[in-house]
Structures are given as C-alpha cells and as structure tokens.
XYZ file of N, CA and C in Angstrom:
201
model
N -55.157 -36.654 72.434
C -53.981 -35.871 72.251
C -52.646 -36.416 73.162
N -51.559 -36.840 72.358
C -50.499 -37.403 73.099
C -49.746 -36.362 74.019
N -49.278 -36.868 75.079
C -48.683 -35.940 76.065
C -47.117 -35.924 75.637
N -46.476 -34.784 76.187
C -45.094 -34.863 76.010
C -44.391 -35.973 76.572
N -44.785 -36.466 77.607
C -44.179 -37.643 78.177
C -44.151 -38.888 77.135
N -45.361 -38.939 76.529
C -45.659 -40.104 75.653
C -44.608 -40.074 74.372
N -44.440 -38.708 73.892
C -43.680 -38.660 72.647
C -42.321 -38.120 72.885
N -41.947 -37.530 73.849
C -40.463 -37.106 73.945
C -39.871 -37.619 75.191
N -38.666 -38.241 75.012
C -38.063 -38.843 76.084
C -37.599 -37.701 77.085
N -37.279 -38.099 78.401
C -36.881 -36.978 79.303
C -35.476 -36.521 78.898
N -35.352 -35.155 79.129
C -33.857 -34.685 78.901
C -33.104 -34.992 79.918
N -31.900 -35.635 79.448
C -31.018 -36.139 80.275
C -29.702 -36.336 79.572
N -28.549 -36.262 80.296
C -27.201 -36.426 79.634
C -27.069 -37.756 78.697
N -26.677 -37.821 77.585
C -26.691 -38.880 76.616
C -25.240 -39.534 76.958
N -25.281 -40.874 77.333
C -24.501 -41.588 78.012
C -23.804 -42.828 77.185
N -24.582 -43.322 76.303
C -24.163 -44.252 75.437
C -24.768 -44.080 73.835
N -24.193 -45.073 73.049
C -24.588 -45.011 71.633
C -25.995 -45.215 71.448
N -26.724 -46.105 72.288
C -28.116 -46.293 72.078
C -28.965 -44.925 72.410
N -28.547 -44.392 73.421
C -29.361 -42.996 73.829
C -29.011 -41.884 72.704
N -27.850 -41.856 72.196
C -27.442 -41.101 71.133
C -28.331 -41.288 70.044
N -28.345 -42.395 69.379
C -29.157 -42.824 68.322
C -30.727 -42.429 68.612
N -31.209 -42.720 69.719
C -32.539 -42.431 70.019
C -32.742 -41.075 70.090
N -31.727 -40.134 70.521
C -31.877 -38.603 70.394
C -31.879 -38.309 69.021
N -31.093 -38.771 68.150
C -30.911 -38.349 66.688
C -32.410 -38.702 66.004
N -32.915 -39.801 66.428
C -34.214 -40.108 65.814
C -35.346 -39.110 66.254
N -35.297 -38.648 67.527
C -36.136 -37.665 68.023
C -36.049 -36.430 67.203
N -34.867 -35.940 66.980
C -34.468 -34.726 66.335
C -34.900 -34.912 64.790
N -34.652 -35.838 64.176
C -34.788 -36.238 62.900
C -36.524 -35.998 62.505
N -37.294 -36.699 63.511
C -38.763 -36.695 63.451
C -39.177 -35.138 63.480
N -38.772 -34.286 64.473
C -38.779 -33.072 64.546
C -38.593 -32.139 63.288
N -37.371 -32.412 62.892
C -37.119 -31.589 61.611
C -37.893 -31.960 60.365
N -38.142 -33.485 60.359
C -38.898 -33.748 59.164
C -40.447 -33.181 59.276
N -40.862 -32.970 60.407
C -42.175 -32.454 60.688
C -42.037 -30.731 60.170
N -43.135 -30.109 60.597
C -42.889 -28.662 60.339
C -42.511 -27.706 61.752
N -41.202 -27.795 61.797
C -40.605 -27.271 63.101
C -41.091 -25.885 63.289
N -41.470 -24.958 62.136
C -41.840 -23.704 62.268
C -43.372 -23.537 62.988
N -43.950 -24.576 62.896
C -45.300 -24.744 63.577
C -45.320 -25.335 64.872
N -44.269 -25.740 65.476
C -44.243 -26.331 66.755
C -44.482 -25.332 67.905
N -44.934 -25.732 69.000
C -45.113 -24.915 70.108
C -43.591 -24.525 70.871
N -43.821 -23.445 71.416
C -42.379 -23.032 72.242
C -41.808 -23.934 73.033
N -42.717 -24.832 73.818
C -42.274 -25.807 74.620
C -41.572 -26.867 73.838
N -42.143 -27.313 72.757
C -41.541 -28.192 71.862
C -40.351 -27.847 71.273
N -40.098 -26.440 70.848
C -39.101 -25.955 70.282
C -37.935 -25.989 71.365
N -38.324 -25.502 72.399
C -37.328 -25.402 73.626
C -36.654 -26.838 73.768
N -37.696 -27.824 73.996
C -37.173 -29.062 74.195
C -36.397 -29.664 73.058
N -36.474 -29.475 71.815
C -35.749 -29.819 70.908
C -34.316 -29.174 70.831
N -34.427 -27.958 71.242
C -33.108 -27.093 71.293
C -32.221 -27.681 72.295
N -32.953 -28.021 73.501
C -32.053 -28.446 74.592
C -31.425 -30.061 74.149
N -32.367 -30.824 73.562
C -31.957 -32.115 73.114
C -30.827 -31.994 72.103
N -30.690 -31.083 71.197
C -29.811 -30.965 70.222
C -28.394 -30.421 70.850
N -28.581 -29.605 72.044
C -27.413 -29.447 72.692
C -26.821 -30.557 73.526
N -27.432 -31.529 74.034
C -27.235 -32.756 74.397
C -26.523 -33.697 73.477
N -27.005 -33.516 72.281
C -26.519 -34.346 71.377
C -25.158 -33.696 70.880
N -24.971 -32.477 70.799
C -23.643 -31.643 70.422
C -22.730 -32.184 71.437
N -23.050 -32.188 72.704
C -22.110 -32.481 73.865
C -21.591 -33.837 73.568
N -22.512 -34.789 73.441
C -21.948 -36.169 73.378
C -21.093 -36.359 72.095
N -21.495 -35.533 70.976
C -20.566 -35.742 69.756
C -19.317 -35.174 69.899
N -19.143 -34.209 70.695
C -17.792 -33.348 71.113
C -16.992 -34.513 71.896
N -17.594 -35.151 72.644
C -16.767 -36.063 73.593
C -16.516 -37.332 72.852
N -17.439 -38.016 71.997
C -17.115 -39.206 71.333
C -16.918 -39.089 69.916
N -16.945 -38.023 69.342
C -16.636 -37.839 67.751
C -15.778 -36.666 67.542
N -14.847 -36.361 68.375
C -14.049 -35.003 68.145
C -13.686 -34.949 66.608
N -13.740 -33.729 66.332
C -13.212 -33.296 64.948
C -11.876 -32.799 65.098
N -10.914 -33.374 64.483
C -9.522 -32.973 64.599
C -9.387 -31.675 63.871
N -8.774 -30.627 64.462
C -8.497 -29.299 63.662
C -7.420 -29.436 62.913
N -6.458 -30.392 62.983
C -5.446 -30.351 62.312
C -5.385 -31.095 61.046
N -4.734 -30.487 59.977
C -4.875 -31.356 58.433
C -4.435 -32.665 58.476
C-alpha cells in the first residue's frame, strides 16, 4: 500500500508556476478518481491543497472586477 508521503507532496505555500502546476495535477487526479470514497485524511489534504491553489491564483491570476 502506498503511503501518503509517496503519493501526496507535503502541504506548503505554492511559490512558483511549477509548484502550481504540480498542485493542479494532484487535484486533478483526486477529482478524476472517486473523491466520495476517499478517506477523511485524503479529503482534508486535498481541501487544504485547493486552498493553497486558490491563494496562489488570487495573487498571480487576479480577476478584475471591473468590466
């Protein structure tokens, strides 16, 4: 059985485009699998990773509210 360490990178702030793309790939694999069947630990991990992605996107890909 694979360990979390082998399958999921450690949670840390996303600092560059390569880390951002890697995080998106991890989230994509999670959502392409059966997330409803995931353990609570896995769900919590991916929720935290999604928050880090959102934080990076807000800083590097801001959405302009003006038309």
